[in-house]
Tab-separated table of C-alpha atoms and ligand atoms in Angstrom:
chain	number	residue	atom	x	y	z
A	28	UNK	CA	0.000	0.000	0.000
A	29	UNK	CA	1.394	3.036	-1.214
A	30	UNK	CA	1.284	4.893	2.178
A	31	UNK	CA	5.022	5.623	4.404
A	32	UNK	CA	4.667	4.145	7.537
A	33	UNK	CA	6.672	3.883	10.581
A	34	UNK	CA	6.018	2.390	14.295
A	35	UNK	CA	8.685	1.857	16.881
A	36	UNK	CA	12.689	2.719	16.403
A	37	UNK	CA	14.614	2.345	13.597
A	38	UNK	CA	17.849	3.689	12.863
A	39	UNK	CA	18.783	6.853	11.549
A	40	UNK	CA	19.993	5.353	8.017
A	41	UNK	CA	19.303	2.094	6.610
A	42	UNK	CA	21.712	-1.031	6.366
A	43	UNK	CA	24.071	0.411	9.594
A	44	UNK	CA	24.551	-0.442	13.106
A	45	UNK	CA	21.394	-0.280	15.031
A	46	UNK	CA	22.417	-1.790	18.355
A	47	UNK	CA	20.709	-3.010	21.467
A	48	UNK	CA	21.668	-1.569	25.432
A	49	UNK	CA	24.007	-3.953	25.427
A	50	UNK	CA	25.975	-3.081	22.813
A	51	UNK	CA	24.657	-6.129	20.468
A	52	UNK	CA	22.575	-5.655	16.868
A	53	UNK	CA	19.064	-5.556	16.262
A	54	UNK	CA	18.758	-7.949	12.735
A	55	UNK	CA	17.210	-5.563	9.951
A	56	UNK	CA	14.560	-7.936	7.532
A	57	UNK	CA	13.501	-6.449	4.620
A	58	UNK	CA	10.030	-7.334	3.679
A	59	UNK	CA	8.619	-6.988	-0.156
A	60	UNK	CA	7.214	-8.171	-3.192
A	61	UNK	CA	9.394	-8.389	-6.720
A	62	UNK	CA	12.550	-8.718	-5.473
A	63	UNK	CA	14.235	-5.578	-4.265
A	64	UNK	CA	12.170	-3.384	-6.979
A	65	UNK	CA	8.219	-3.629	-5.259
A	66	UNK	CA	6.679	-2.362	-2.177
A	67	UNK	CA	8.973	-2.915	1.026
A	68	UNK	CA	9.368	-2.476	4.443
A	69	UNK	CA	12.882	-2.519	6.744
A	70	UNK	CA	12.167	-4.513	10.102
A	71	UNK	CA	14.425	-4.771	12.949
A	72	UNK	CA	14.501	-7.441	15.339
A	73	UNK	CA	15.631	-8.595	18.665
A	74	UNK	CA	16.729	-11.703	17.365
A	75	UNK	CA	17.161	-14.025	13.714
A	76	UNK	CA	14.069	-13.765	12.021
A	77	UNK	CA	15.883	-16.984	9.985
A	78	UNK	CA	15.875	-19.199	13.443
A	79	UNK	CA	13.957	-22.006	12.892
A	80	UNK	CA	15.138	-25.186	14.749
A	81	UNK	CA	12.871	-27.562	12.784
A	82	UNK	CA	10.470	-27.454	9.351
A	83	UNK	CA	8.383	-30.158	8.372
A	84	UNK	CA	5.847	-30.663	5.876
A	85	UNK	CA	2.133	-30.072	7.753
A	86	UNK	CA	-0.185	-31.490	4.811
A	87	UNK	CA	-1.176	-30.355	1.466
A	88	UNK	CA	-4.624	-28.486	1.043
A	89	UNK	CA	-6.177	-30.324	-1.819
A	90	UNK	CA	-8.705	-28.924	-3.769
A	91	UNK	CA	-11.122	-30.285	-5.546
A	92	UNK	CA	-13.554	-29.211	-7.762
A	93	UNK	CA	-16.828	-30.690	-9.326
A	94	UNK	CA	-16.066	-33.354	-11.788
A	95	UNK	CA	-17.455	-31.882	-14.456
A	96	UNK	CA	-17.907	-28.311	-14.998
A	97	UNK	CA	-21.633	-26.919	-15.266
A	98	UNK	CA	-22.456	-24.294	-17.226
A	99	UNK	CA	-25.447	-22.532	-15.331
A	100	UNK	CA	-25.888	-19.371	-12.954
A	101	UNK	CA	-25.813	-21.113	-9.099
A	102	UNK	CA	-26.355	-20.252	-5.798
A	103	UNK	CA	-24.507	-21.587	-2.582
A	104	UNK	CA	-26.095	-20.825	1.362
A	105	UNK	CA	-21.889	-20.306	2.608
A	106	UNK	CA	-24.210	-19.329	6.213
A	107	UNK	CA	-24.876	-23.582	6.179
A	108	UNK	CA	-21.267	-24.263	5.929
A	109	UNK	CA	-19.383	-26.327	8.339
A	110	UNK	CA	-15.838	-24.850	8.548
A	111	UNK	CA	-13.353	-25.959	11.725
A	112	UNK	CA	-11.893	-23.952	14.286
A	113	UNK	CA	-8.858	-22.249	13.039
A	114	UNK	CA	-9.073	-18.748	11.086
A	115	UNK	CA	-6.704	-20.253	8.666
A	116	UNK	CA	-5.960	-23.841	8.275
A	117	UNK	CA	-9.932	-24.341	8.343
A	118	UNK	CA	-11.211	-22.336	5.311
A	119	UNK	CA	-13.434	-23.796	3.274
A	120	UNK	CA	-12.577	-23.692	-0.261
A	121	UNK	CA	-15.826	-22.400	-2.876
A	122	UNK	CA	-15.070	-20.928	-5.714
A	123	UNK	CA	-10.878	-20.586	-7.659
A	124	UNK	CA	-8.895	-20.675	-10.533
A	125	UNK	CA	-4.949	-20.193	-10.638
A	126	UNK	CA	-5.570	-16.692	-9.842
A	127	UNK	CA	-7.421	-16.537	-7.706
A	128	UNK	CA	-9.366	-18.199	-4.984
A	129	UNK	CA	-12.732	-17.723	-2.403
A	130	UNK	CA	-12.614	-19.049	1.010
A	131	UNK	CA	-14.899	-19.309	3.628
A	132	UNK	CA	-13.563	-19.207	7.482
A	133	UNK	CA	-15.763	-18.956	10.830
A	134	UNK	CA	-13.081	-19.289	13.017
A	135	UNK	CA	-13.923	-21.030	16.565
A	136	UNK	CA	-10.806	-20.436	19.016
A	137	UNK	CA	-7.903	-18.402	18.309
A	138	UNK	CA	-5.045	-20.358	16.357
A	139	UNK	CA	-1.799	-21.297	19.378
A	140	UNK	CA	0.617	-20.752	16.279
A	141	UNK	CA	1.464	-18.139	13.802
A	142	UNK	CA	0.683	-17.942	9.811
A	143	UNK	CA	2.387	-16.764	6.686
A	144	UNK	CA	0.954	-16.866	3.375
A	145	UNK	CA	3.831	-17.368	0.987
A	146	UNK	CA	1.868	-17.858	-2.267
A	147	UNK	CA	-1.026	-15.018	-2.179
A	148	UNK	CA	-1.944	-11.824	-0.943
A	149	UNK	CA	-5.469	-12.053	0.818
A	150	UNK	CA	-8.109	-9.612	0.900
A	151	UNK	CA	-10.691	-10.941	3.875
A	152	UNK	CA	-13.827	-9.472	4.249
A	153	UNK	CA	-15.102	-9.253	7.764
A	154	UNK	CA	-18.494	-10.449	7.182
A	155	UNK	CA	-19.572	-10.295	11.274
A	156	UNK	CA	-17.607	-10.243	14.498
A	157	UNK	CA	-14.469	-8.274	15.577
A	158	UNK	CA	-10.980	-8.365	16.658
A	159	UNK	CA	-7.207	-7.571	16.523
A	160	UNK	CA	-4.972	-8.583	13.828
A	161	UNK	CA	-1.439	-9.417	15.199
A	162	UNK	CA	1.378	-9.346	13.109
A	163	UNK	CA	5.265	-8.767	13.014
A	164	UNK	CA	3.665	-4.953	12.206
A	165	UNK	CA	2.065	-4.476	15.313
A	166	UNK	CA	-1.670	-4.994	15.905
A	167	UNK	CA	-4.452	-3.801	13.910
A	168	UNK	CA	-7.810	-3.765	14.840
A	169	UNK	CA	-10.508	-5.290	12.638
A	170	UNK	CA	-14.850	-5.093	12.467
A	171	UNK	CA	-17.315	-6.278	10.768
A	172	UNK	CA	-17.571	-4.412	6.928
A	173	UNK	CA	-13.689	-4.649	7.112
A	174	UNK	CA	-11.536	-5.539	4.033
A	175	UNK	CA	-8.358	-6.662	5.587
A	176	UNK	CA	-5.686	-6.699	3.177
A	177	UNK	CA	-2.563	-8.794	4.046
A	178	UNK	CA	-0.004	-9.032	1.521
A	179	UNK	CA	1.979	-12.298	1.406
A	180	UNK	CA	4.957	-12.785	2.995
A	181	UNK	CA	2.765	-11.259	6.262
A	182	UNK	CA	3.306	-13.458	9.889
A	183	UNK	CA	0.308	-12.763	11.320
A	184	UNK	CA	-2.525	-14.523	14.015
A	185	UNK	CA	-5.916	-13.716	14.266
A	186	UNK	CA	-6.817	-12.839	17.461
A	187	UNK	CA	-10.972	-12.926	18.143
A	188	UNK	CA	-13.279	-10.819	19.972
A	189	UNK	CA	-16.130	-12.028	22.277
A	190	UNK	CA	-18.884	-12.288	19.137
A	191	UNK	CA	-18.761	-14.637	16.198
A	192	UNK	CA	-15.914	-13.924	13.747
A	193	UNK	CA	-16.810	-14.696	9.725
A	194	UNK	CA	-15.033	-14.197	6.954
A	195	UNK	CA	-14.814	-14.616	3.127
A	196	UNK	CA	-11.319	-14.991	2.335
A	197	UNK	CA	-10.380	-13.476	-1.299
A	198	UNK	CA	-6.532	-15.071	-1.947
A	199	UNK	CA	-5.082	-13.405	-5.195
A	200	UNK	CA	-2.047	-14.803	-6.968
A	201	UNK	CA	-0.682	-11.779	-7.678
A	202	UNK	CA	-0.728	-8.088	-5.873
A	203	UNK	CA	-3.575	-6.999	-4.131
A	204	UNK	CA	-3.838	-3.008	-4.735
A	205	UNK	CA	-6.009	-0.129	-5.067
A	206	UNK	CA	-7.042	0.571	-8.810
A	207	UNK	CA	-4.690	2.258	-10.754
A	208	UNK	CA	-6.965	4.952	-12.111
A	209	UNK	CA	-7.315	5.857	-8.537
A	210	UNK	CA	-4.018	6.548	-8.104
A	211	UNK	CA	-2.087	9.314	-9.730
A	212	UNK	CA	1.397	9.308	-11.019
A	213	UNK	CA	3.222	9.942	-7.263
A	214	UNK	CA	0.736	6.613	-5.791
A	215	UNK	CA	-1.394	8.974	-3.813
A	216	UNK	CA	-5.728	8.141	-4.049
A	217	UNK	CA	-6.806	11.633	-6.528
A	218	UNK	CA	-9.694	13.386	-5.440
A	219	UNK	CA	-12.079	10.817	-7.582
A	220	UNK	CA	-11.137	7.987	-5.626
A	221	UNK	CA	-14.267	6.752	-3.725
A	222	UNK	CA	-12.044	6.743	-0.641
A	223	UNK	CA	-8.952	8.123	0.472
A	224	UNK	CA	-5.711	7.565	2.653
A	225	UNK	CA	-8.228	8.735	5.423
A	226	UNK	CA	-9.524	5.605	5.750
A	227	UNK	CA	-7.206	3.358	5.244
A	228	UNK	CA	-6.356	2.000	8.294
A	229	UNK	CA	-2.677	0.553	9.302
A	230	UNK	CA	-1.030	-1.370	12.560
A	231	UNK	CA	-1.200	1.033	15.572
A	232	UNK	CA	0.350	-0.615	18.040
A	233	UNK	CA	3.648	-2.304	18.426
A	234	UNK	CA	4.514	-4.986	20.785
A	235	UNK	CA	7.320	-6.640	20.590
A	236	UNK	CA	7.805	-9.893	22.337
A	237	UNK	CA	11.473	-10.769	23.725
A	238	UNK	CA	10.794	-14.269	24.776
A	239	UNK	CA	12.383	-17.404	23.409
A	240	UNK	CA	11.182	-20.696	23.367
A	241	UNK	CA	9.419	-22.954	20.773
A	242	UNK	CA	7.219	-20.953	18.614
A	243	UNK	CA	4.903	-22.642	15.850
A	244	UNK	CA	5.174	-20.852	12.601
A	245	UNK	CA	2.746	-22.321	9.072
A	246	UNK	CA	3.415	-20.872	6.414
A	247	UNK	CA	1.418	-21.651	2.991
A	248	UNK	CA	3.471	-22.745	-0.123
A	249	UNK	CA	3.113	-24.472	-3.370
A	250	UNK	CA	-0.981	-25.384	-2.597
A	251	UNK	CA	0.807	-26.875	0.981
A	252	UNK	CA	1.355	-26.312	4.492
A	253	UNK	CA	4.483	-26.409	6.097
A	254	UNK	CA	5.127	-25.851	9.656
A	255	UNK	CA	8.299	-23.982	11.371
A	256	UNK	CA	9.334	-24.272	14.882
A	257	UNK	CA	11.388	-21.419	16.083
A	258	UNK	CA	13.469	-20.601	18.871
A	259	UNK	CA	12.214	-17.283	19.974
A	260	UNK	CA	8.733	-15.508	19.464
A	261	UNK	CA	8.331	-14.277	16.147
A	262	UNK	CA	7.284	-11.054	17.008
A	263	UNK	CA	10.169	-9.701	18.229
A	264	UNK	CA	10.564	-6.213	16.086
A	265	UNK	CA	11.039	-3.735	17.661
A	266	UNK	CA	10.536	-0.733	14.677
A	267	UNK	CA	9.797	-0.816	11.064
A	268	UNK	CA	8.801	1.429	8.231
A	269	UNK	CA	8.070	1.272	4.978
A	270	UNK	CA	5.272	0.559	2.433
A	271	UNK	CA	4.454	-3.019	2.842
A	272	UNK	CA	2.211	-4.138	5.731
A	273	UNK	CA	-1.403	-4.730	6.646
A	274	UNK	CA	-3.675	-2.419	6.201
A	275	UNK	CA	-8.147	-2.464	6.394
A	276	UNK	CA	-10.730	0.366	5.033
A	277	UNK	CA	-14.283	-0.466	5.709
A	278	UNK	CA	-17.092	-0.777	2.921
A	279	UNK	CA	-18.981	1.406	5.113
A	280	UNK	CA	-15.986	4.355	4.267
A	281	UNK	CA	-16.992	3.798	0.288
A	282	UNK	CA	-18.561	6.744	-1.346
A	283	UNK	CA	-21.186	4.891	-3.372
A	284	UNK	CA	-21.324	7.248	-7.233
A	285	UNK	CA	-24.824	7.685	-8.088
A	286	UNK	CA	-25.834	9.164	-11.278
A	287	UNK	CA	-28.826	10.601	-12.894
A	288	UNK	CA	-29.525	7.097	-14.253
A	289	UNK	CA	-27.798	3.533	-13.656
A	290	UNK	CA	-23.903	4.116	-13.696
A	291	UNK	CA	-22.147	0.369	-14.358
A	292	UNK	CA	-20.310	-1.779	-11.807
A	293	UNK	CA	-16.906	-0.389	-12.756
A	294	UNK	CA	-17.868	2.633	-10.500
A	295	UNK	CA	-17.940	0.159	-7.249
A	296	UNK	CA	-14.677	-0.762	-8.056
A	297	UNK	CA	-12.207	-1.162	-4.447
A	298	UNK	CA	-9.101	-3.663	-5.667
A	299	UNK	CA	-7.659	-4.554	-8.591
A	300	UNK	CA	-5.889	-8.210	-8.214
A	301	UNK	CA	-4.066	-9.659	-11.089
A	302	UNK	CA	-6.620	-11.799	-12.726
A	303	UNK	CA	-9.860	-10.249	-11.134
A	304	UNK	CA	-11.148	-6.830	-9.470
A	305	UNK	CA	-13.244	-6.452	-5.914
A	306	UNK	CA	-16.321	-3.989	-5.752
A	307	UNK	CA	-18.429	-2.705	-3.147
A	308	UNK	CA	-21.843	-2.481	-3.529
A	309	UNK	CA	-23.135	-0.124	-0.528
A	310	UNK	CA	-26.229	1.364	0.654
A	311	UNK	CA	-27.043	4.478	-1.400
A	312	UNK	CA	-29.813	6.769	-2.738
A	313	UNK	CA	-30.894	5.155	-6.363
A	314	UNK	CA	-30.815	7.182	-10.134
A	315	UNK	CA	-32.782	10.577	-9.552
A	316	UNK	CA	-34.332	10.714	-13.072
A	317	UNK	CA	-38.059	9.659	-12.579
A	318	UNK	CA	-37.475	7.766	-15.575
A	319	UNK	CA	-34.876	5.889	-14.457
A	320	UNK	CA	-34.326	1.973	-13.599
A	321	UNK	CA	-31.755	1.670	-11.015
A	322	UNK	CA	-31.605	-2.147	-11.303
A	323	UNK	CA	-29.521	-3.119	-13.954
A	324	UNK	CA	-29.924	-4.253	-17.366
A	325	UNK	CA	-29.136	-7.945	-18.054
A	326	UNK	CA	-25.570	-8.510	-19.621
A	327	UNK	CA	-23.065	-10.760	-20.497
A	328	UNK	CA	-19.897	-9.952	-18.939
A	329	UNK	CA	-18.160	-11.816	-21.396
A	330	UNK	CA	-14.425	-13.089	-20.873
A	331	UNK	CA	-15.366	-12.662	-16.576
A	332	UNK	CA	-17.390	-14.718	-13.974
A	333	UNK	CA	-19.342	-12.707	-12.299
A	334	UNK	CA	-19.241	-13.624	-8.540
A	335	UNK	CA	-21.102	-11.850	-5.600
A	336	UNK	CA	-20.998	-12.158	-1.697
A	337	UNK	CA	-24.486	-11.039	0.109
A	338	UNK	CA	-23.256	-9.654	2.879
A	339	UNK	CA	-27.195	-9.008	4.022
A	340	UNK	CA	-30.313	-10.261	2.907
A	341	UNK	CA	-31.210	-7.490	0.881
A	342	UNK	CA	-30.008	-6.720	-2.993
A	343	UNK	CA	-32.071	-4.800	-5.659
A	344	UNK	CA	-32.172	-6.786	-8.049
A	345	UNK	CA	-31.745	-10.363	-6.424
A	346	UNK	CA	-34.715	-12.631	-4.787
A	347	UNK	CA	-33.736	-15.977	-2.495
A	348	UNK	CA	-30.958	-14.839	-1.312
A	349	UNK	CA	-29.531	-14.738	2.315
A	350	UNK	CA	-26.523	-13.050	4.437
A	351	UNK	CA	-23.811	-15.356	3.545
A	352	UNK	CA	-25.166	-16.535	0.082
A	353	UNK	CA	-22.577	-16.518	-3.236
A	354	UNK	CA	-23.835	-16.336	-6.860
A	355	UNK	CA	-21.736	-17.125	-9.435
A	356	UNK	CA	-22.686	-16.080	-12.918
A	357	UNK	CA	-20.312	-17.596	-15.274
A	358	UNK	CA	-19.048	-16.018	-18.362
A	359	UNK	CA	-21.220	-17.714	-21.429
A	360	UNK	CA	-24.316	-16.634	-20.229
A	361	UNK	CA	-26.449	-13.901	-19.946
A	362	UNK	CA	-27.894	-12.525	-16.506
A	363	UNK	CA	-29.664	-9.707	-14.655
A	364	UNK	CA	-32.866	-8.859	-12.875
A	365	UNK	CA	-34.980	-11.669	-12.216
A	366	UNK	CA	-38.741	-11.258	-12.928
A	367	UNK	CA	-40.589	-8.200	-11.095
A	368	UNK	CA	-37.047	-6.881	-10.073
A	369	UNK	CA	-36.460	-4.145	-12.819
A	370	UNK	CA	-40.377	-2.908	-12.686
A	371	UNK	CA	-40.150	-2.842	-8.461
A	372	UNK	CA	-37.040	-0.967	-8.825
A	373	UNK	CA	-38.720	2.362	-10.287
A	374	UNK	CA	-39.377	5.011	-8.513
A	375	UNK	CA	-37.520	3.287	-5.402
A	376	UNK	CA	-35.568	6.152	-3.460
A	377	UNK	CA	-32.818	3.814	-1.865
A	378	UNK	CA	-31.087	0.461	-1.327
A	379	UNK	CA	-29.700	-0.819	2.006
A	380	UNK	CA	-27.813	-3.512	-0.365
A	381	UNK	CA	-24.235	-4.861	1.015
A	382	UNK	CA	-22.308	-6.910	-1.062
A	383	UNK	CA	-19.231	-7.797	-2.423
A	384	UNK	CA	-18.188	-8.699	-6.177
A	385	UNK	CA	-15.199	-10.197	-7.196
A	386	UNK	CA	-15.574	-10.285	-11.183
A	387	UNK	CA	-12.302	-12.401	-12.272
A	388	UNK	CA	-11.205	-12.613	-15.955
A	389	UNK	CA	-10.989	-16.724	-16.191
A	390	UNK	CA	-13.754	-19.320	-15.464
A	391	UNK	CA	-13.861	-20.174	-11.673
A	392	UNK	CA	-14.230	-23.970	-10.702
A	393	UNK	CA	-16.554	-25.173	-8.334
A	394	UNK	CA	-15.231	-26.751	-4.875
A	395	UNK	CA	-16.824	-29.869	-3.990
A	396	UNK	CA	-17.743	-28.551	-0.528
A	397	UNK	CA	-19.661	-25.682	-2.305
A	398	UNK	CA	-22.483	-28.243	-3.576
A	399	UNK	CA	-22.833	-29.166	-0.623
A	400	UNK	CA	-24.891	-25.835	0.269
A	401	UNK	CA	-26.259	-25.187	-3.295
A	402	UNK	CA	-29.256	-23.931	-4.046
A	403	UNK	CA	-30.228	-26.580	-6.797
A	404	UNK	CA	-32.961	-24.327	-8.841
A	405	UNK	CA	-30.976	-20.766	-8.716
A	406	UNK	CA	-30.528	-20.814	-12.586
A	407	UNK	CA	-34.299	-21.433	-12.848
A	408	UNK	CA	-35.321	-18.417	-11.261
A	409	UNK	CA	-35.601	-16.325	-14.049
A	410	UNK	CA	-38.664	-18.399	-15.696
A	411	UNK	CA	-40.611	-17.891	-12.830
A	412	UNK	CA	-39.303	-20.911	-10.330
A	413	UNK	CA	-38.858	-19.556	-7.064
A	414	UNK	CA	-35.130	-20.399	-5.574
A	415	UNK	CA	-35.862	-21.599	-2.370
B	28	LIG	FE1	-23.616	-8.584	-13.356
């Protein structure tokens, strides 16, 4: 994230001597993506952050999707699924491709062990409940409505609050950014931006942990787990700065557009990944024109599966649908309002919608534990069926 940040000491240059009270080092890390050339941060630590006295191989993560791929608009209930404890070795695989992946997690006790994501940068939603993020980068509070953005490479534990913790877990391949046309020339969010450096929330609190011991560290790789034991509490830094750490902005800090009459998705656009896009779609006053339809036209998004997260019960131009339900509709196909939903929508003043899109730019595959909480007669709905 294109924002300087700094908590804690760090040296007055970079790459010198930066020693301790007792006349030993602090060990700079640099964190960042493309080599040397991407976004980085400089961390410095009380101890090795290479000390591991043991790795072995945890277990791979094995996807699987339908046998055979269907070509039809669905529906999946992700509120009926059962996911285990842990916020991260527990998520539920629906919907990927090799770019990108959804994941559902409803994590039941906090994790005794720390995680690193060394193949994606994740974007997770924060679809109820609260908490703290801990990482190497200090702590970072999170709510429901939050997009938490951790960039790989990230050691980090989810740490939950007293209510229910869900989230959708969006895993992208590649970088996980604000959209370029958001950004001018120097990085900084322009003035069109539906949200600003304002709200973008980073670590606030630094604790650094000078305890040694056995420490469990997994870190994802290659589609597998592997877990770390270390010698000394991983979160040990005592400063950083830099560009590249966790951040959150809530959908509730979006400034929905709305235009005389229907503006296109493109306008609810939050992240670009590589291989897909994220939008918000937030309550909001609907087209002014009396003429106007503010529920959309059908269309084929052609060359992009269509993919949206309900994060209430309530969307314009939707029907059967619940907090927690996913549709997919897959590139090949045409889809919009379902019958009723384009007449009801004129004249309406407002939606109360939430929701989250992630359009991607390949065909998704379906997991198998996605059927498992399908609605079977989604893609029926527009004849008339009812999706129950
Ligand atoms: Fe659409």
């Amino acid at each position: 994230m294109p924002i300087y940040h700094q908590l804690g000491r760090v040296p007055r240059k970079r790459h010198v001597a930066f020693r301790k009270d007792d006349g030993s080092l602090h060990y700079e890390e640099l964190v960042g993506n493309e080599g040397f050339a991407g976004p980085s941060s400089l961390l410095y630590h009380l101890r090795l952050p290479t000390a591991v006295k043991e790795v072995r191989s945890y277990r791979g993560l094995g996807w699987s999707a339908e046998g055979e791929r269907v070509l039809r608009h669905r529906h999946f209930r992700t509120a009926k699924l059962a996911t285990g404890p842990s916020a991260v070795l527990d998520r539920v695989p629906l919907l990927f491709n090799a770019e990108v992946a959804l994941q559902m997690a409803r994590p039941k006790k906090e994790d005794d062990f720390f995680y690193r994501n060394g193949q994606g940068d994740e974007i997770v939603f924060v679809v109820e409940g609260e908490g703290v993020l801990e990482s190497s980068f200090g702590e970072l509070a999170y709510r429901a409505g939050d997009y938490v953005v951790i960039p790989r490479g990230v050691l980090h534990r989810w740490r939950l609050g007293p209510s229910p913790v869900r989230l959708l877990v969006i895993e992208g391949a590649g970088y996980a950014r604000t959209p370029k046309r958001y950004r001018n020339e120097h990085g900084q969010l322009t003035e069109n931006a539906p949200f600003s450096e304002r709200d973008i929330r980073r670590p606030e609190r630094l604790v650094t942990h000078d305890e040694t011991g056995e420490f469990r560290v997994m870190v994802k790789s290659g589609n597998r787990l592997v877990e770390m034991t270390t010698t000394h509490h991983p979160f040990d830094v005592v400063g950083w700065d830099g560009y590249y750490y966790p951040w959150a902005l809530s959908i509730h800090d979006f400034e929905p557009r709305v235009g005389r009459i229907h503006l296109p998705p493109p306008v609810h656009q939050t992240f670009e990944g590589d291989g897909f896009v994220v939008c918000s779609f937030c309550p909001r006053p609907y087209d002014f024109d009396p003429e106007s339809i503010p529920a959309p036209y059908s269309h084929q998004n052609v060359m992009s599966d269509e993919v949206l997260f309900y994060a209430n019960d309530e969307f314009m131009s939707r029907r059967g649908i619940e907090k927690g339900s996913i549709t997919l509709h897959p590139d090949g196909l045409p889809h919009g309002p379902q019958p009723g939903r384009t007449e009801d929508s004129i004249g309406a003043k407002a939606t109360s919608e939430l929701a989250v899109m992630v359009d991607t730019f390949r065909p998704l595959l379906v997991s198998r534990q996605a059927l498992d909480v399908e609605d079977p007669t989604y893609h029926l709905s527009w004849a008339g069926a009812d999706s129950k």
